[in-house]
PDB file of C-alpha atoms in Angstrom:
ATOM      1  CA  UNK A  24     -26.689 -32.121  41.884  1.00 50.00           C
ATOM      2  CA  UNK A  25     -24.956 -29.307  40.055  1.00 65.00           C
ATOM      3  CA  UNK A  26     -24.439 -30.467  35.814  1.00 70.00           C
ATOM      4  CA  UNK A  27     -20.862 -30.408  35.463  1.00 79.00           C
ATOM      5  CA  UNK A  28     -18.887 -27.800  33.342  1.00 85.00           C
ATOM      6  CA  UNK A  29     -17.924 -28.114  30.128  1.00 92.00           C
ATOM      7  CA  UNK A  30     -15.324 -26.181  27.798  1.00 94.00           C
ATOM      8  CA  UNK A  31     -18.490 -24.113  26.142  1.00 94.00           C
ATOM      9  CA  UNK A  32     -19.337 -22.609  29.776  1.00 94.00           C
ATOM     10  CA  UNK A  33     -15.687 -21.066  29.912  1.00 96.00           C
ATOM     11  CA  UNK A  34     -15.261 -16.841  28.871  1.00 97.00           C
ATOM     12  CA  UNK A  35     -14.162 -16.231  25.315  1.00 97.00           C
ATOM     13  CA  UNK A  36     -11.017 -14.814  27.386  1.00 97.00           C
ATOM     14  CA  UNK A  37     -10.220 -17.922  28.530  1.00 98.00           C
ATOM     15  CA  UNK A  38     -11.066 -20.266  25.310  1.00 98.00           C
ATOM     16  CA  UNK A  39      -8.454 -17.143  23.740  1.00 98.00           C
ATOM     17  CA  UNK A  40      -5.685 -18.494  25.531  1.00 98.00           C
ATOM     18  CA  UNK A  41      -6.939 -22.367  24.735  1.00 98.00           C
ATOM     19  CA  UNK A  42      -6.541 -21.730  21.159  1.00 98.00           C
ATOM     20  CA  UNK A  43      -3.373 -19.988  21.548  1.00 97.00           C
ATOM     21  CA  UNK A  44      -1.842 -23.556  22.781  1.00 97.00           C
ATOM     22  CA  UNK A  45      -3.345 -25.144  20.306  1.00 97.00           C
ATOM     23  CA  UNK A  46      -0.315 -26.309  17.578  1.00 89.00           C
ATOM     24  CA  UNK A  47      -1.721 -25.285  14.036  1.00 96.00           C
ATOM     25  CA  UNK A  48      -4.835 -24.376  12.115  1.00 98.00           C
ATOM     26  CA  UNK A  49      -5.931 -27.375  11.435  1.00 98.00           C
ATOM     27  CA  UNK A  50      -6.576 -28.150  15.383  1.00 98.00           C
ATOM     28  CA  UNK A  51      -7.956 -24.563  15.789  1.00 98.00           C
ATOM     29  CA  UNK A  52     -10.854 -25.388  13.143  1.00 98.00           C
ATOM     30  CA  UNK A  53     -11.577 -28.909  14.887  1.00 98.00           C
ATOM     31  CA  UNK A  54     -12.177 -27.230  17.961  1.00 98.00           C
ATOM     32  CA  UNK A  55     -14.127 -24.565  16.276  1.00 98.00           C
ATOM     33  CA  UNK A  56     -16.773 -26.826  14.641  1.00 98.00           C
ATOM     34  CA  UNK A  57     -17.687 -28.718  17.318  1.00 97.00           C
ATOM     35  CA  UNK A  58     -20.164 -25.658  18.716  1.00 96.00           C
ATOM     36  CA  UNK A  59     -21.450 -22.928  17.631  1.00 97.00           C
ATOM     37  CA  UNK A  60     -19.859 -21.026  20.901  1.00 98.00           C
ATOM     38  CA  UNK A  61     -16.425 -22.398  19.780  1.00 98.00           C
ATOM     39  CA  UNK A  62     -17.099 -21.424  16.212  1.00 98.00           C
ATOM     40  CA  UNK A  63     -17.712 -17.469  17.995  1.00 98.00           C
ATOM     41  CA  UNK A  64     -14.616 -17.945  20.439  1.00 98.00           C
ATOM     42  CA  UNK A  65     -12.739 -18.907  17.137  1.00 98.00           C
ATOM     43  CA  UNK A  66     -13.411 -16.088  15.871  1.00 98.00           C
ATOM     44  CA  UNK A  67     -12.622 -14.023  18.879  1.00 98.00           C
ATOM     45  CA  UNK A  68      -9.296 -15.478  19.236  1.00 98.00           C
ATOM     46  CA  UNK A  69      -8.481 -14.895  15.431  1.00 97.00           C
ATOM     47  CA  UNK A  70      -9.374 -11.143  15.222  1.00 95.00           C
ATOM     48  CA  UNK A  71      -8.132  -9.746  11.905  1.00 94.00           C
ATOM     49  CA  UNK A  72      -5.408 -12.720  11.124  1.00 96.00           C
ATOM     50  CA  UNK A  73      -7.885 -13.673   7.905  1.00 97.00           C
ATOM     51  CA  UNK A  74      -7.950 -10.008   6.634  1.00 98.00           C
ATOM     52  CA  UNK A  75      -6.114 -11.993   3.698  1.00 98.00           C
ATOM     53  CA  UNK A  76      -7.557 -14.786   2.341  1.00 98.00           C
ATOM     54  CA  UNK A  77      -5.252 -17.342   0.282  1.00 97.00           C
ATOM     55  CA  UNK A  78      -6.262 -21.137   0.622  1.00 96.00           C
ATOM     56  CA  UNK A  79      -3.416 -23.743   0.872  1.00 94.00           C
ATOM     57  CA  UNK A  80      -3.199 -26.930  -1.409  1.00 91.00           C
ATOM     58  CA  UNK A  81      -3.999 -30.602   0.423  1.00 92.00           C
ATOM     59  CA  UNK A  82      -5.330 -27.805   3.303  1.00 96.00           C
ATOM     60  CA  UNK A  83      -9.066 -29.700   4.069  1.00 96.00           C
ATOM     61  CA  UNK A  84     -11.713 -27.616   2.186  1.00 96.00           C
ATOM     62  CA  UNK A  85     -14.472 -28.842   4.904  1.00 97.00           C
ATOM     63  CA  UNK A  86     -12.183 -27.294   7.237  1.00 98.00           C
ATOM     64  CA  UNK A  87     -11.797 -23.953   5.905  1.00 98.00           C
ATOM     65  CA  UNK A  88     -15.422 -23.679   5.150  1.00 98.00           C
ATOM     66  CA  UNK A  89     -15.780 -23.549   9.402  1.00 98.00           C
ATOM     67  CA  UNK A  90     -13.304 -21.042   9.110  1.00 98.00           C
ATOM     68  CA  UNK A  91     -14.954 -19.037   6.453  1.00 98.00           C
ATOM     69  CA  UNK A  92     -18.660 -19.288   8.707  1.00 98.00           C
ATOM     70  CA  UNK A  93     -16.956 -17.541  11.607  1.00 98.00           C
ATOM     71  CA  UNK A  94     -14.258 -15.093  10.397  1.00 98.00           C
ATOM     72  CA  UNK A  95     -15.930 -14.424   6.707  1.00 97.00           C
ATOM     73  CA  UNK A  96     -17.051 -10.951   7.493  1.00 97.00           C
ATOM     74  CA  UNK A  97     -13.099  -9.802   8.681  1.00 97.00           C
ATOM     75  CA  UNK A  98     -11.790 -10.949   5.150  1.00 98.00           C
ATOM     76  CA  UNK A  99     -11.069  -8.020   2.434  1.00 98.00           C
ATOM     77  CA  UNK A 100      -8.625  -9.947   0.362  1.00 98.00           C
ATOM     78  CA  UNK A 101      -8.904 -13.489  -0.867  1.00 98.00           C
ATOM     79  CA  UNK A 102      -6.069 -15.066  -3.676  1.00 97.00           C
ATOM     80  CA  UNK A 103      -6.057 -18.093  -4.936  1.00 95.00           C
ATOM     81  CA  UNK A 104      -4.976 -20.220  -7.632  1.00 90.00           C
ATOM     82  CA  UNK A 105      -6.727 -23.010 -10.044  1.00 86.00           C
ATOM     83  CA  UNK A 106      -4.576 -25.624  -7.851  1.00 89.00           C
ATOM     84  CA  UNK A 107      -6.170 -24.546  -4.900  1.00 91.00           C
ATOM     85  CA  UNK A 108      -9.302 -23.496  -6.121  1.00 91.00           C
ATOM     86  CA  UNK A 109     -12.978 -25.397  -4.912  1.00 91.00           C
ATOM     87  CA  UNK A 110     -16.326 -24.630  -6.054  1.00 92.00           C
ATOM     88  CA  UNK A 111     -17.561 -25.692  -2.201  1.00 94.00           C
ATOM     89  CA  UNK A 112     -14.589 -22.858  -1.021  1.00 94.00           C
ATOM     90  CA  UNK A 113     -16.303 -20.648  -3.377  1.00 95.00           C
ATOM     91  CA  UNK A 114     -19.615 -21.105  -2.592  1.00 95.00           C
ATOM     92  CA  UNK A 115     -18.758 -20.326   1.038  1.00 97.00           C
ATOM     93  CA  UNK A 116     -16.750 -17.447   0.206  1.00 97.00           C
ATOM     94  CA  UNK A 117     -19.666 -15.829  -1.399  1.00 96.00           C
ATOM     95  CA  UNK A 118     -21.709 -16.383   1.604  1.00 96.00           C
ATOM     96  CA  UNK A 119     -20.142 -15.287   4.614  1.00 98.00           C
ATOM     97  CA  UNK A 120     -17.438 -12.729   3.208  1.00 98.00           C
ATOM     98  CA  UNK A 121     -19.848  -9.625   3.122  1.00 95.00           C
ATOM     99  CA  UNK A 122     -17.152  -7.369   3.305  1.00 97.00           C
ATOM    100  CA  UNK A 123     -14.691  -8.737   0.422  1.00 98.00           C
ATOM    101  CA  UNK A 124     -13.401  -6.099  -1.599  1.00 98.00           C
ATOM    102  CA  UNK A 125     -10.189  -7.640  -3.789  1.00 98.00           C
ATOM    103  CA  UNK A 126      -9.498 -11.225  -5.302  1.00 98.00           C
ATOM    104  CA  UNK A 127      -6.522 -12.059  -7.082  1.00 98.00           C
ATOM    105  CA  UNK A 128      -7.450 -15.367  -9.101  1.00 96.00           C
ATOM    106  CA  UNK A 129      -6.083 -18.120 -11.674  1.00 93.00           C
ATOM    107  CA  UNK A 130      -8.586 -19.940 -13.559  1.00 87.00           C
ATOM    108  CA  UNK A 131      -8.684 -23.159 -15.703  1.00 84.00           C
ATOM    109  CA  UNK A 132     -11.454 -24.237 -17.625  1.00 79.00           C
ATOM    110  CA  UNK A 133     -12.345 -26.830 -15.241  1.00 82.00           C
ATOM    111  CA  UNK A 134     -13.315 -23.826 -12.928  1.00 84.00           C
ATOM    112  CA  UNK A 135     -14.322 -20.878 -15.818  1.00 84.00           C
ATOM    113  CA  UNK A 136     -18.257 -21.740 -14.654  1.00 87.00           C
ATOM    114  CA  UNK A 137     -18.076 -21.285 -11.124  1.00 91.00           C
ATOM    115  CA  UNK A 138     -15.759 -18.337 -11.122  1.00 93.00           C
ATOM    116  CA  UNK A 139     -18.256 -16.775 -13.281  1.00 93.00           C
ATOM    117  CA  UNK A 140     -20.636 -17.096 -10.801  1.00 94.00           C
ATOM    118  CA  UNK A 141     -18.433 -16.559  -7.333  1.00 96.00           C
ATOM    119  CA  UNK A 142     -17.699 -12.876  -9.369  1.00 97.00           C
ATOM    120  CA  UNK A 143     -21.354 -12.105  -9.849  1.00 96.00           C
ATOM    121  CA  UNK A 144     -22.688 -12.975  -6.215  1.00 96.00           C
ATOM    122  CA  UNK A 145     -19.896 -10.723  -4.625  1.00 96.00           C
ATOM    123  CA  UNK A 146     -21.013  -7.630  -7.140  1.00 96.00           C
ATOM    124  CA  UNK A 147     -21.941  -5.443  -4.521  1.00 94.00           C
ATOM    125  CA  UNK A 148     -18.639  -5.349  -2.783  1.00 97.00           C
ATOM    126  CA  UNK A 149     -15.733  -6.022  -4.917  1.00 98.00           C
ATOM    127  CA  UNK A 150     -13.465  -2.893  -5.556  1.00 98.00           C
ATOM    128  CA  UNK A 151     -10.784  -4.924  -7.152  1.00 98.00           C
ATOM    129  CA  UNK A 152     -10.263  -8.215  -9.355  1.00 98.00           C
ATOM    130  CA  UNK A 153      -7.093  -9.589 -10.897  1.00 98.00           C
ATOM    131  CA  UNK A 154      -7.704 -12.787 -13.236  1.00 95.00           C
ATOM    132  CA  UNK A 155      -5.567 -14.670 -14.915  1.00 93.00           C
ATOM    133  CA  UNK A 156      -7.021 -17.174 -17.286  1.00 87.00           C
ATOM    134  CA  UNK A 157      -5.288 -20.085 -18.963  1.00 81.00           C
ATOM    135  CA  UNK A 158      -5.774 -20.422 -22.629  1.00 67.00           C
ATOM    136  CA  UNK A 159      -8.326 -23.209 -22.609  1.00 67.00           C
ATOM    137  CA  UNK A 160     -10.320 -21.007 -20.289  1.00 71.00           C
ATOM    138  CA  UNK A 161     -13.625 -19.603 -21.721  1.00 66.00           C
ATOM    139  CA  UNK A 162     -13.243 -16.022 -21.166  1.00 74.00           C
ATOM    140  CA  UNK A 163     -16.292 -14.305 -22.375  1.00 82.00           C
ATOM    141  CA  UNK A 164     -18.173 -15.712 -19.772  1.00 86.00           C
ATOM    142  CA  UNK A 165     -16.308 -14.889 -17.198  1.00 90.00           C
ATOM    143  CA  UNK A 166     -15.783 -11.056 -18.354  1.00 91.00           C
ATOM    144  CA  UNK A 167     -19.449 -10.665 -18.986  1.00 91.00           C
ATOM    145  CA  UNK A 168     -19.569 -11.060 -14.903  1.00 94.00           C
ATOM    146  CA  UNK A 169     -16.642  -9.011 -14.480  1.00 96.00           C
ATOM    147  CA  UNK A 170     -19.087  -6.453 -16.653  1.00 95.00           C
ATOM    148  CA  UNK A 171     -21.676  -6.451 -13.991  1.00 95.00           C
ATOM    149  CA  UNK A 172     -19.140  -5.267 -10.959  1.00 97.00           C
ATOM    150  CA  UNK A 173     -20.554  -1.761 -11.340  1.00 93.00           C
ATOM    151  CA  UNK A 174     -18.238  -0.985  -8.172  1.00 96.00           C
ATOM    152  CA  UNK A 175     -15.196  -1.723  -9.163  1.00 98.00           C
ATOM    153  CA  UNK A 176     -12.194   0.455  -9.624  1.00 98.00           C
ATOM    154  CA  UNK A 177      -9.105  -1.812 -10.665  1.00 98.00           C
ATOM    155  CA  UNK A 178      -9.154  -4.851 -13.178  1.00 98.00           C
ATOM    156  CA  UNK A 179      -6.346  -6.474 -14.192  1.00 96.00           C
ATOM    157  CA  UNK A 180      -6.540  -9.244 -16.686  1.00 93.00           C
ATOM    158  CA  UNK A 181      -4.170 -11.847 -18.286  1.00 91.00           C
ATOM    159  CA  UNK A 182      -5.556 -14.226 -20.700  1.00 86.00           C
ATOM    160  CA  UNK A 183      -6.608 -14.560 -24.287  1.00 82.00           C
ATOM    161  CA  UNK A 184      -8.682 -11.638 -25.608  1.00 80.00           C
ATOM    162  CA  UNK A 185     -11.770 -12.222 -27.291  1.00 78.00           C
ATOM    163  CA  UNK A 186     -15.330 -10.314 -27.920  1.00 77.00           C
ATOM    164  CA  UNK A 187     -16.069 -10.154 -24.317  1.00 80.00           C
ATOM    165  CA  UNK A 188     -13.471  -7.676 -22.965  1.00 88.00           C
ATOM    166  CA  UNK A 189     -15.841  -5.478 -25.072  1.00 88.00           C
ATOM    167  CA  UNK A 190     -18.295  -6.176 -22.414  1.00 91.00           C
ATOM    168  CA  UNK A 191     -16.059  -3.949 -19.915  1.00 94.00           C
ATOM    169  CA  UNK A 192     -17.229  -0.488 -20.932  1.00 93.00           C
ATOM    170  CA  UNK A 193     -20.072  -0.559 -18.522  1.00 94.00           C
ATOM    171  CA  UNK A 194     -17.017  -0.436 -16.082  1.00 96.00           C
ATOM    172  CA  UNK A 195     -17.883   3.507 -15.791  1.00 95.00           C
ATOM    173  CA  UNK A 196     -16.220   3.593 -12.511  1.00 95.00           C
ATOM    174  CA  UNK A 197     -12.667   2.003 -13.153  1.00 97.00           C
ATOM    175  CA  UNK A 198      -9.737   3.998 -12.563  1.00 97.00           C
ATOM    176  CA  UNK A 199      -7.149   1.229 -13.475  1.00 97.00           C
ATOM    177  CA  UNK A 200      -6.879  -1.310 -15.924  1.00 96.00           C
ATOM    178  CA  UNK A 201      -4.921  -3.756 -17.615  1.00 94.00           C
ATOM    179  CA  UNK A 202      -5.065  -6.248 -20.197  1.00 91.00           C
ATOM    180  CA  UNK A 203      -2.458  -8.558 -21.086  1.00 89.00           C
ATOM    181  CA  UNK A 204      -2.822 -10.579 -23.883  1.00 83.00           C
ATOM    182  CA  UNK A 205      -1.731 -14.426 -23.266  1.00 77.00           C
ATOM    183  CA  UNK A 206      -1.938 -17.469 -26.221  1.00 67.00           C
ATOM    184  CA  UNK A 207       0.170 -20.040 -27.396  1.00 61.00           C
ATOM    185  CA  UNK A 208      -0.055 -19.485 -31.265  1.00 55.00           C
ATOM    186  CA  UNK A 209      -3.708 -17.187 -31.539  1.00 57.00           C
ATOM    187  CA  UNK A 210      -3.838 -14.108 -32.794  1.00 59.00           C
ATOM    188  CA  UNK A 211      -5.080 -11.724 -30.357  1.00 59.00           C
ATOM    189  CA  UNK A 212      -8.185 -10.237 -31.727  1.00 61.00           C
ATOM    190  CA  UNK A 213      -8.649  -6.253 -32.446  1.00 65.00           C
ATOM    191  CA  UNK A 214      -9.545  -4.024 -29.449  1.00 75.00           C
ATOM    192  CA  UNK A 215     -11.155  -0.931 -29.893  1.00 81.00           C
ATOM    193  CA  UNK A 216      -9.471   0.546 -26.333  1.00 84.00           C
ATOM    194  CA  UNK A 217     -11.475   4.048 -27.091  1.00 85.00           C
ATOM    195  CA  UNK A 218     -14.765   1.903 -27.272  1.00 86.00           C
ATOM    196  CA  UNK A 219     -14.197   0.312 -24.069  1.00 90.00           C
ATOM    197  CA  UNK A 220     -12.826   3.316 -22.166  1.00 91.00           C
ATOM    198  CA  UNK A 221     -14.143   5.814 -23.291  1.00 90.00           C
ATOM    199  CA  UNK A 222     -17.076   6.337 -21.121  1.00 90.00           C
ATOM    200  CA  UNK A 223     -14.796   5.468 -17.934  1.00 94.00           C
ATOM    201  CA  UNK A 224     -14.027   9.521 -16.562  1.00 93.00           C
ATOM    202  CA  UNK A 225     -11.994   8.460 -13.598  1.00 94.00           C
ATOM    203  CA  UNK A 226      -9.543   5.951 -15.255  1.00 95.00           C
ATOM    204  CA  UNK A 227      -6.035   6.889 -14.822  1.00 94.00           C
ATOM    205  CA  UNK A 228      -4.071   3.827 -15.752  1.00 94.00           C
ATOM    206  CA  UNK A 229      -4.516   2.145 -18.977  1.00 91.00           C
ATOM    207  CA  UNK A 230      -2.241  -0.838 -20.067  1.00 88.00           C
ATOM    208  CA  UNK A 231      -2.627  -3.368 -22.464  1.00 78.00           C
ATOM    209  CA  UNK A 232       0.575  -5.508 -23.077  1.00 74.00           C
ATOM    210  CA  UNK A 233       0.373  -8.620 -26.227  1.00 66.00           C
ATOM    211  CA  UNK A 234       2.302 -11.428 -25.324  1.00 53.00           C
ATOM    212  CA  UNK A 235       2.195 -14.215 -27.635  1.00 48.00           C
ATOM    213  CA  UNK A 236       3.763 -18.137 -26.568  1.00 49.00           C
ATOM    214  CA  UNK A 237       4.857 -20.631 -28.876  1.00 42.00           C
TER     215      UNK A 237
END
């Protein structure tokens, strides 16, 4: 007696046009975790719609992580902000996105330690970072790891400035940057800009804008 057929003996052709019908995202990933072969026909079907990256609030993290195992390597450009932000999303991006090369990211202290860590396992591929930091976030932490991206080219920062942006001059390689000075009632401490820049030969755009809140 022949063993009947099941959904995982169909094409990837075929399980294309199943996941087509299929009403949102959320369906898409419960199909795609049930197999592995569903996880790869996922992926199939998707193609480059996760080139960008940017997680959705009250959107199941256990969810995206299947998403994340089968389309990590297509994603270049992941945003996100402390609302949305999960050290198990993290963790996952850090794994499977290989080919990342720009994050745009808010941070809150609640998240300073894991962010410091999600920066230094992607070192090897990041090109571009944009952080801005609340003022209860520890920041020398987190630029210390932003010191050790020895590939990247633009950094943007917002945040309050302390002894660790002088941690950027290993940053030989940057051609932009940008530092934007954010507290509610600090004084922003001294930066000595030709310290920190001055071994960087291909930077062409230098900004660094105080803003103080009250």
């Amino acid at each position: 007696m022949r063993n009947p057929r099941t959904i995982t003996d169909l094409p990837l052709e075929v399980l294309d046009i199943i996941f087509s019908n299929l009403r949102n995202l959320r369906d898409k990933l419960r199909l795609a975790q049930v197999d592995e072969y569903l996880g790869k026909a996922f992926s199939y079907h998707s193609r480059s719609d996760f080139k960008k990256f940017s997680p959705k609030i009250h959107f199941p993290v256990r969810l995206y992580r299947v998403l994340l195992a089968n389309c990590g390597p297509s994603i270049v450009e992941f945003s996100c902000g402390s609302d949305t932000w999960s050290d198990l999303l993290a963790k996952s991006i850090a794994k499977h996105c290989s080919n990342l090369e720009s994050v745009n990211i808010s941070a809150s202290l609640r998240n300073s330690h894991s962010l410091q860590f999600f920066l230094l396992n992607l070192a090897n591929s990041l090109i571009s970072v944009e952080l801005k930091l609340n003022d209860s976030c520890q920041s020398p932490r987190i630029l210390n790891a932003v010191a050790e991206l020895k590939h990247l080219k633009k950094f943007l920062y917002e945040g309050y400035i302390d002894r660790g942006v002088n941690q950027l001059c290993k940053l030989v390689d940057l051609e932009e940057l940008q530092l934007v000075y954010q507290g509610r009632g600090y004084r922003c401490r001294a930066v000595n800009l030709l310290q920190i820049c001055g071994n960087m030969t291909n930077l062409r755009c230098l900004t660094r804008c105080p803003i103080v809140r009250s």
